[in-house]
Amino acid sequence: MTQLPETTQRKLGLVIDLDTCVGCHACVISCKGWNTENYGAPLSDQNPYNKEASGTFLNRVHSYEVQPDIGAAQLIHFPKSCLHCDDAPCVTVCPTGASYKRVEDGIVLVNESDCIGCGLCAWACPYGARELDASEGVMKKCTLCVDRIYNENLPEEDRVPSCVRTCPAGARHFGDLGDEDSAVSQLVAERGGMDLMPELGTKPVNKYLPPRPKDTLDEIDILAPLLAPVAEDPKGFMGWLDKTLEKL
Amino acid sequence: MHPAPSVILFTTLSGIGFGLLAFLGLGLPVVTGWLAFAFFAVAYLLAVGGLLASTFHLGHPERALKAFSQWQTSWLSREAWAAVGALVVMGIYGAGLVFLDLRMPILGQIGAALSLATVYCTSMIYAQLKTVPRWNMPLTPVLFVSLSLAGGALLAGAGFLALILLGSAGCVQIAYWVVGDTRLKRSGTTIESATGLGHIGSVRAFEPPHTGTNYLMSEFMHVVGRKHAAKLRIIALGLMVLAPVILIMSPFNYVLALLLAAATHLAGVCVSRWLFFAQAEHVVGLYYGKR
Ligand code: SF4
Ligand code: SF4
Ligand code: SF4
């Protein structure tokens, strides 16, 4: 059913801390591992040991360089998976009803046996969160590890998404973002959690915590005056050396 | 966006095919017997051939029937209904003309409306996508429908009407290019809004998530050189509007000129459709620092 529910009882999702993520890609690998062995078709690779290697992933980590007006550039690692949008454009475009958003917890899923692999949902997602599997011909996306979070065969501490369980830096948090009192909602309120591409109106459930501002040290350096740079325009012997070297 | 040949062929051929069906439905020209058979055969070959081509890019074509189920939200599903409706209604109407010498004008008009509705639905599949700002505007359906009408009129041998429709399709095409070129910029989506990091400073994609390529990159990121695109635009306009207009007005054998005009028009629309896809920027490219 590709009509979106008016509201969902819960809004399960992830909160990703861009301040803490170290860019190790462990979540990428654990996601691929869990989702290849469990829910739905495996995530295939094409030419994995050759040139032009490619494959299906539900979670990928980008890295961005941000240059502030003053000060050094910052490197920010940026994991990206499905944001389980409230107003998910990927669901409404689907002609078959394979894509749907669950009323009970807001998770966006694909019913693979209904999917014709037309790819339209991936066109409609602004975040690149859906990938058509090249060998299965069906659409793959983050399931929020729906087969872990409710899985009573797993020990309690493992009933969170695989990527969250794996992250060595604790940069990924899982919880109900529809509940104001939940730990994730409080984290979002405290740290100014943000939406990606808010102008597109997708109303993502997943939030990103911006990197904390860098502190600046007011350095008192008594040696600085002694180390003032040498003359810009060298004279005498240095001047001659400079000119000669220039000519070479 | 990746300009997939199957999708270019589908939108080009079925657009013209349904355009011709619309004219046949309106009785322009009124044909019966064998002549009607020839006209309908061409229209069905184009329309159905296009639809078949479109199934080539599906991962699971054997489940295609499921695509009829979500007409309430999905333009792709609506397109499937409109196409089948148009083909069935026009089939009955055409059979009447061919075998019984019987013209049922109301049925023809319904068929014509459904034919144009199909083209409109096709265009809305693209125009609805906020993720591709160049497509996400009312000019997209106007372009698809006007090209379909122009091609249909040309194939129907509608003489003067074809000239007018070709001219106006050309104008719409130019407007589409001019406005389209500014759409991504005016959409306000940038690498800063995509990453939410703009408040710190200017953002640059430093390292992609993987060393090889992936589905997203091959499907959504396609860069055409500016000079290249300008040349192709001129070629497209020349083939799809100018050449047919000159051919129709030329003093040669009318049928021969018409056939030639239809062929160049078809080729021109193919070039224009290639550009429609190849030049369209999907916002996911911003995450990869591409456009
Ligand atoms: S992130 Fe993309 S795939 Fe996930 S719900 Fe939003 S639009 Fe759909
Ligand atoms: S690829 Fe599958 S899930 Fe996506 S829109 Fe097509 S049928 Fe629906
Ligand atoms: S929640 Fe599960 S499926 Fe989604 S990115 Fe994490 S590991 Fe992958």
XYZ file of C-alpha atoms and ligand atoms in Angstrom:
563
model
C 0.000 0.000 0.000
C 1.652 3.180 -1.153
C -0.629 5.588 0.635
C 1.292 6.973 3.572
C -0.236 6.580 7.039
C -1.502 9.872 8.538
C 0.549 9.261 11.638
C 2.550 6.362 12.951
C 2.288 5.069 16.505
C 6.024 5.287 16.964
C 8.798 6.828 14.911
C 11.704 4.443 15.201
C 14.898 5.756 13.720
C 18.546 6.593 14.114
C 20.378 9.596 15.467
C 23.821 9.956 13.954
C 26.465 11.974 15.732
C 28.717 13.736 13.224
C 30.922 14.902 16.079
C 31.801 11.395 17.179
C 31.899 9.410 13.942
C 35.507 8.501 13.166
C 34.800 7.253 9.648
C 35.860 3.649 10.292
C 33.110 2.158 8.060
C 32.452 -0.595 10.621
C 28.696 0.114 10.422
C 28.859 -0.301 6.643
C 30.376 -3.754 6.947
C 28.162 -4.939 9.776
C 25.076 -3.721 7.926
C 26.131 -5.563 4.801
C 26.880 -8.703 6.796
C 23.618 -8.783 8.732
C 21.446 -7.912 5.775
C 23.099 -10.366 3.436
C 22.379 -13.229 5.773
C 18.910 -12.214 6.911
C 15.906 -10.180 5.659
C 15.178 -10.652 1.957
C 17.531 -11.111 -0.954
C 21.265 -10.994 -0.176
C 23.220 -7.843 -1.004
C 25.213 -8.875 -4.051
C 28.613 -7.717 -5.282
C 29.692 -7.397 -8.892
C 33.364 -8.041 -9.742
C 34.344 -7.887 -6.072
C 37.955 -8.891 -6.707
C 38.460 -7.049 -9.964
C 38.506 -3.673 -11.588
C 35.171 -1.847 -11.485
C 34.149 -3.561 -8.266
C 30.667 -2.554 -7.131
C 27.927 -3.849 -4.904
C 24.767 -3.116 -2.992
C 25.031 -1.380 0.381
C 22.294 -0.035 2.638
C 24.588 2.278 4.513
C 27.551 4.248 3.192
C 29.975 6.666 4.832
C 30.958 9.840 2.985
C 33.671 12.252 4.134
C 33.413 16.013 3.714
C 35.895 18.815 4.139
C 34.378 21.948 5.639
C 36.329 25.180 5.427
C 35.216 27.821 7.947
C 35.797 31.512 7.256
C 38.584 31.559 9.809
C 40.626 28.651 11.067
C 41.578 25.257 9.776
C 39.438 23.039 7.591
C 37.529 20.246 9.344
C 37.050 16.721 8.115
C 33.607 15.303 8.847
C 32.629 11.688 8.319
C 29.064 11.280 7.261
C 27.225 7.938 7.430
C 24.071 7.804 5.363
C 21.290 5.211 5.300
C 17.504 5.462 4.871
C 16.056 8.230 7.046
C 12.621 6.552 7.289
C 10.958 9.802 6.221
C 7.499 10.668 7.538
C 6.534 12.032 4.138
C 8.403 9.414 2.154
C 8.312 10.214 -1.589
C 9.786 6.786 -2.348
C 6.601 5.105 -1.101
C 3.973 7.092 -2.976
C 5.659 6.689 -6.385
C 5.787 2.883 -6.189
C 3.327 1.401 -8.734
C 3.106 -2.048 -7.168
C 2.617 -1.371 -3.481
C 5.922 -3.100 -2.744
C 7.156 -0.016 -0.873
C 5.310 0.875 2.285
C 5.600 2.669 5.600
C 4.511 0.758 8.685
C 1.812 2.284 10.880
C 3.100 0.681 14.060
C 6.666 2.009 14.040
C 7.151 4.134 10.925
C 9.742 1.850 9.338
C 9.853 2.097 5.517
C 10.201 -1.326 3.910
C 10.112 -3.050 0.521
C 8.137 -6.226 0.012
C 10.574 -7.869 -2.359
C 8.155 -10.388 -3.826
C 5.984 -7.521 -5.135
C 8.828 -5.350 -6.424
C 9.168 -5.178 -10.224
C 12.512 -3.420 -9.998
C 11.407 -0.323 -11.881
C 13.749 1.838 -9.794
C 11.317 4.734 -9.505
C 11.526 4.799 -5.698
C 15.287 5.266 -5.879
C 14.693 8.181 -8.263
C 12.310 9.726 -5.743
C 14.644 9.414 -2.735
C 16.818 12.520 -2.378
C 19.336 10.785 -0.144
C 20.461 7.875 -2.277
C 19.173 5.466 0.339
C 17.818 2.876 -2.084
C 19.851 0.682 -4.385
C 18.540 -1.765 -6.963
C 20.380 -5.033 -6.482
C 22.059 -5.899 -9.770
C 21.749 -9.653 -9.427
C 18.325 -9.940 -7.748
C 16.614 -7.142 -9.685
C 14.759 -5.907 -6.598
C 15.050 -2.734 -4.570
C 17.111 -2.886 -1.382
C 17.078 -0.398 1.446
C 17.772 -0.100 5.180
C 15.169 -2.080 7.129
C 16.147 -0.479 10.428
C 17.092 -4.076 11.146
C 13.459 -4.944 11.701
C 14.584 -8.561 12.067
C 16.814 -7.688 15.057
C 14.948 -5.063 17.026
C 11.934 -7.318 17.715
C 13.854 -10.590 17.641
C 13.375 -12.468 20.879
C 15.891 -15.111 19.883
C 18.636 -12.544 20.298
C 20.017 -11.506 23.685
C 18.458 -8.242 24.820
C 21.539 -6.097 24.152
C 21.564 -7.235 20.530
C 18.009 -6.078 19.828
C 19.215 -2.876 18.194
C 20.232 -2.306 14.579
C 23.425 -4.016 13.558
C 25.166 -0.743 12.701
C 24.316 0.739 16.102
C 25.556 -2.379 17.909
C 28.807 -2.318 15.956
C 29.818 1.349 15.998
C 32.992 1.508 18.125
C 32.649 5.243 18.663
C 29.033 5.180 19.820
C 28.116 7.574 17.025
C 24.831 5.860 16.150
C 21.821 5.878 18.447
C 18.552 4.029 17.983
C 15.176 4.812 19.519
C 11.688 6.285 19.199
C 11.898 9.805 17.858
C 8.136 10.215 18.213
C 8.447 10.039 22.000
C 9.728 13.322 23.434
C 11.076 11.644 26.545
C 13.128 8.999 24.795
C 16.907 9.165 25.089
C 17.281 9.842 21.358
C 14.747 12.696 21.378
C 16.545 14.296 24.286
C 19.856 13.944 22.527
C 18.375 15.656 19.473
C 16.987 18.505 21.595
C 20.245 18.954 23.483
C 22.572 18.913 20.502
C 20.401 20.654 17.907
C 19.749 17.577 15.766
C 18.968 18.466 12.156
C 17.206 17.206 9.031
C 19.017 16.642 5.751
C 17.637 18.644 2.777
C 14.701 19.976 4.831
C 13.611 22.054 1.813
C 12.429 18.907 0.038
C 9.701 18.292 2.614
C 10.425 14.616 3.214
C 10.352 15.076 7.014
C 13.070 12.564 7.831
C 12.765 10.666 11.119
C 16.535 10.115 11.391
C 18.397 13.121 12.731
C 22.004 14.232 12.455
C 23.853 15.856 15.341
C 26.143 18.595 14.011
C 29.823 18.586 14.992
C 30.427 20.544 18.200
C 32.079 23.916 17.584
C 35.868 23.822 17.850
C 37.241 25.725 20.843
C 39.913 28.351 20.302
C 42.879 28.825 22.595
C 43.902 32.350 23.489
C 47.589 31.611 23.325
C 50.061 33.776 25.187
C 53.340 33.147 23.468
C 56.265 35.019 24.939
C 58.633 33.715 22.279
C 56.569 34.927 19.353
C 58.176 38.380 19.013
C 61.628 36.780 18.853
C 60.512 34.542 16.043
C 59.123 37.299 13.870
C 59.525 36.446 10.191
C 62.714 37.587 8.473
C 62.634 40.538 6.124
C 60.225 40.037 3.216
C 62.659 41.788 0.893
C 66.082 40.357 1.687
C 69.062 42.649 1.279
C 72.836 42.148 1.043
C 74.097 38.588 0.660
C 70.636 37.091 1.170
C 69.286 39.363 -1.519
C 71.978 38.254 -3.948
C 71.329 34.596 -3.111
C 67.622 35.066 -3.606
C 68.063 36.655 -7.030
C 70.588 34.048 -8.154
C 68.398 31.189 -7.108
C 65.445 32.773 -8.865
C 67.417 32.836 -12.128
C 68.253 29.146 -12.051
C 20.367 10.886 -14.936
C 21.565 7.910 -16.899
C 20.052 8.080 -20.401
C 18.885 4.463 -20.673
C 18.139 3.556 -24.326
C 15.053 1.530 -23.351
C 13.456 4.508 -21.609
C 14.375 6.941 -24.389
C 12.884 4.597 -26.995
C 9.794 4.002 -24.893
C 8.960 7.655 -24.277
C 9.747 8.650 -27.877
C 7.885 5.891 -29.685
C 4.881 5.637 -27.418
C 4.586 9.442 -27.292
C 4.256 9.623 -31.072
C 2.120 6.479 -31.250
C -0.420 7.795 -28.753
C -0.323 11.174 -30.505
C -1.325 9.474 -33.766
C -4.046 7.491 -31.976
C -5.433 10.765 -30.606
C -5.717 12.200 -34.119
C -7.258 9.017 -35.480
C -9.771 9.094 -32.640
C -10.759 12.631 -33.542
C -11.246 11.611 -37.151
C -8.280 13.506 -38.544
C -8.085 12.010 -41.095
C -11.299 10.012 -41.482
C -10.148 6.652 -42.778
C -11.884 3.327 -43.289
C -11.038 -0.125 -44.602
C -7.480 -0.938 -45.539
C -6.227 2.597 -45.168
C -7.568 2.691 -41.620
C -5.867 -0.633 -41.012
C -2.529 0.826 -42.118
C -2.887 3.911 -39.922
C -3.918 1.928 -36.865
C -1.172 -0.626 -37.414
C 1.473 2.120 -37.394
C -0.011 3.748 -34.296
C -0.200 0.452 -32.397
C 3.302 -0.591 -33.434
C 4.687 2.656 -32.055
C 2.610 2.767 -28.873
C 2.882 -0.913 -27.974
C 6.493 -1.169 -29.137
C 7.307 1.697 -26.797
C 5.516 0.064 -23.897
C 7.365 -3.206 -24.521
C 10.694 -1.380 -24.638
C 9.896 0.099 -21.235
C 9.675 -3.357 -19.666
C 13.305 -4.025 -20.631
C 14.582 -1.899 -17.801
C 12.530 -3.692 -15.150
C 14.282 -6.041 -12.746
C 11.243 -8.360 -12.742
C 9.141 -7.843 -15.898
C 7.144 -11.011 -15.118
C 5.487 -9.159 -12.222
C 4.487 -6.184 -14.402
C 0.767 -6.764 -13.768
C 1.253 -5.706 -10.150
C 2.008 -2.205 -11.431
C -1.727 -1.634 -11.962
C -2.491 -1.732 -8.259
C -1.403 1.654 -6.870
C -3.189 4.141 -9.145
C -4.226 6.215 -6.128
C -0.720 7.542 -5.523
C 1.565 6.399 -8.320
C 1.804 8.075 -11.728
C 3.455 4.948 -13.117
C 0.395 2.946 -12.140
C -1.931 5.580 -13.616
C 0.085 5.473 -16.821
C -0.451 1.717 -17.032
C -4.244 2.148 -16.685
C -4.434 5.008 -19.158
C -2.351 3.087 -21.708
C -4.444 -0.062 -21.489
C -7.648 2.003 -21.556
C -6.518 3.915 -24.633
C -5.406 0.776 -26.453
C -8.641 -1.084 -25.736
C -10.987 1.794 -26.630
C -9.043 2.696 -29.753
C -8.913 -1.002 -30.678
C -12.716 -1.225 -30.678
C -13.005 2.090 -32.500
C -10.397 1.002 -35.061
C -12.038 -2.393 -35.606
C -15.288 -0.587 -36.367
C -13.563 1.538 -38.993
C -11.548 -1.254 -40.557
C -14.056 -4.089 -40.678
C -17.520 -2.569 -40.467
C -16.959 0.794 -42.090
C -18.557 2.133 -38.942
C -17.459 5.341 -37.233
C -18.293 5.791 -33.561
C -17.269 9.409 -32.907
C -17.842 9.398 -29.150
C -15.770 6.279 -28.694
C -13.055 7.888 -30.809
C -13.086 11.012 -28.672
C -12.810 8.983 -25.481
C -9.937 7.058 -27.020
C -8.216 10.295 -28.036
C -8.563 11.686 -24.518
C -7.165 8.474 -23.004
C -4.268 8.514 -25.466
C -3.269 12.021 -24.448
C -3.830 11.139 -20.790
C -1.290 8.340 -21.198
C 1.321 10.782 -22.456
C 0.466 13.153 -19.620
C 0.889 10.365 -17.034
C 4.252 9.422 -18.540
C 5.417 13.007 -18.225
C 4.171 13.267 -14.641
C 6.361 10.314 -13.635
C 9.254 12.694 -14.257
C 7.619 16.013 -13.400
C 6.586 14.833 -9.913
C 10.181 14.204 -8.789
C 11.406 16.973 -6.499
C 14.743 15.206 -6.535
C 15.311 16.240 -10.157
C 14.649 19.996 -10.215
C 15.016 20.225 -13.998
C 12.014 17.915 -14.438
C 10.011 19.166 -11.498
C 8.053 21.873 -13.351
C 4.799 22.227 -15.334
C 6.776 22.682 -18.555
C 7.670 18.972 -18.499
C 4.117 17.709 -19.193
C 3.595 20.578 -21.637
C 6.701 19.461 -23.527
C 5.717 15.786 -23.642
C 2.136 16.462 -24.741
C 3.080 19.061 -27.346
C 5.713 16.767 -28.869
C 3.221 13.927 -28.916
C 0.623 16.124 -30.647
C 3.145 17.409 -33.187
C 4.395 13.904 -34.012
C 0.850 12.564 -34.163
C -0.300 15.347 -36.501
C 2.710 14.757 -38.720
C 2.006 11.023 -39.016
C -1.706 11.662 -39.513
C -0.796 13.844 -42.486
C -2.577 16.823 -40.954
C -0.759 19.313 -43.215
C -1.230 22.843 -41.926
C -2.189 21.735 -38.404
C 1.026 19.709 -38.245
C 3.024 22.825 -39.157
C 1.442 24.809 -36.335
C 1.885 22.036 -33.797
C 5.507 21.464 -34.821
C 6.218 25.168 -34.443
C 4.657 25.394 -31.020
C 6.400 22.207 -29.854
C 9.668 23.816 -30.916
C 8.886 26.912 -28.845
C 7.990 24.799 -25.800
C 11.216 22.847 -26.230
C 13.305 26.032 -26.229
C 11.460 27.354 -23.173
C 12.017 24.009 -21.423
C 15.766 24.246 -21.995
C 16.062 27.884 -20.967
C 14.035 27.498 -17.775
C 15.440 24.045 -17.042
C 19.024 25.323 -17.001
C 18.313 27.399 -13.894
C 16.150 24.920 -11.983
C 18.813 23.214 -9.867
C 20.214 26.537 -8.751
C 16.802 27.946 -7.904
C 15.719 24.807 -6.041
C 17.937 25.899 -3.145
C 19.325 22.399 -2.642
C 23.090 22.479 -2.270
C 25.813 20.324 -0.779
C 25.422 22.529 2.317
C 21.711 21.726 2.744
C 22.368 18.086 1.853
C 24.926 17.662 4.621
C 23.554 20.259 7.040
C 27.130 21.456 7.513
C 26.758 24.839 5.800
C 26.690 26.719 9.103
C 30.348 25.818 9.693
C 31.707 26.839 6.321
C 31.851 25.820 2.706
C 31.512 22.067 2.154
C 33.508 19.952 -0.288
C 33.159 16.232 -0.914
C 36.502 14.919 0.316
C 36.283 11.171 -0.044
C 33.503 9.069 -1.574
C 32.175 6.098 0.418
C 33.786 3.540 -1.867
C 36.600 3.211 -4.369
C 34.540 1.747 -7.194
C 31.244 2.789 -8.660
C 27.729 1.954 -7.466
C 24.088 1.879 -8.540
C 23.542 5.488 -7.489
C 26.472 6.772 -9.487
C 25.637 4.907 -12.671
C 21.904 5.661 -12.433
C 21.897 9.293 -11.321
C 25.188 10.929 -12.220
C 25.760 11.630 -15.861
C 27.678 14.659 -17.011
C 27.305 16.074 -20.511
C 29.750 18.751 -21.595
C 28.164 22.159 -22.048
C 29.394 22.636 -25.626
C 28.308 19.146 -26.492
C 24.832 19.805 -25.102
C 24.452 23.073 -27.024
C 25.308 21.294 -30.276
C 22.908 18.458 -29.542
C 20.133 20.932 -28.788
C 20.571 22.506 -32.203
C 20.611 19.082 -33.862
C 17.470 18.061 -31.966
C 15.572 21.212 -32.951
C 16.733 20.944 -36.551
C 15.667 17.318 -36.912
C 12.456 17.479 -34.977
C 11.030 20.827 -36.112
C 12.923 22.566 -38.905
C 13.518 19.634 -41.258
C 9.917 18.349 -41.112
C 8.527 21.858 -41.658
C 10.733 22.377 -44.720
C 9.915 18.916 -46.062
C 6.169 19.391 -45.703
C 6.258 22.730 -47.461
C 8.517 21.424 -50.239
C 7.062 20.745 -53.673
C 8.062 17.032 -53.660
C 5.717 14.106 -53.671
C 3.591 14.731 -50.582
C 3.596 11.166 -49.219
C 7.331 10.787 -49.665
C 7.978 14.137 -48.008
C 5.700 13.181 -45.146
C 7.505 9.888 -44.571
C 10.867 11.635 -44.580
C 9.532 14.330 -42.260
C 8.237 11.705 -39.841
C 11.593 9.936 -39.835
C 13.628 13.078 -39.099
C 11.097 14.164 -36.484
C 11.412 10.813 -34.716
C 15.197 11.058 -34.773
C 15.028 14.609 -33.409
C 12.735 13.626 -30.547
C 15.161 10.823 -29.681
C 18.004 13.350 -29.401
C 15.828 15.683 -27.346
C 14.842 12.798 -25.038
C 18.467 11.775 -24.656
C 19.223 15.309 -23.480
C 16.135 15.260 -21.245
C 17.717 12.439 -19.248
C 21.421 13.110 -19.666
C 21.171 16.743 -18.572
C 18.858 16.156 -15.613
C 20.655 16.548 -12.303
C 19.520 14.351 -9.396
C 20.189 15.970 -6.021
C 21.858 12.803 -4.715
C 24.809 13.814 -6.894
C 25.492 16.586 -4.375
C 26.511 13.991 -1.773
C 29.159 12.830 -4.219
C 30.289 16.358 -5.058
C 28.999 15.964 -8.594
C 27.153 19.020 -9.870
S 15.483 8.244 3.046
Fe 14.847 7.833 0.954
S 14.311 5.655 0.959
Fe 14.316 6.320 3.093
S 12.197 6.932 3.526
Fe 13.294 8.798 2.953
S 12.923 8.962 0.741
Fe 12.417 6.848 1.301
S 11.605 -0.672 -7.676
Fe 10.131 -1.968 -6.574
S 9.752 -0.878 -4.656
Fe 10.702 0.584 -6.038
S 8.998 1.660 -7.035
Fe 9.538 -0.069 -8.382
S 8.205 -1.733 -7.725
Fe 8.152 -0.205 -6.079
S 19.611 -0.138 10.679
Fe 20.274 -2.148 9.900
S 19.772 -2.030 7.715
Fe 19.728 0.077 8.467
S 21.811 0.896 8.118
Fe 21.794 0.025 10.193
S 22.520 -2.085 9.953
Fe 21.914 -1.344 7.924
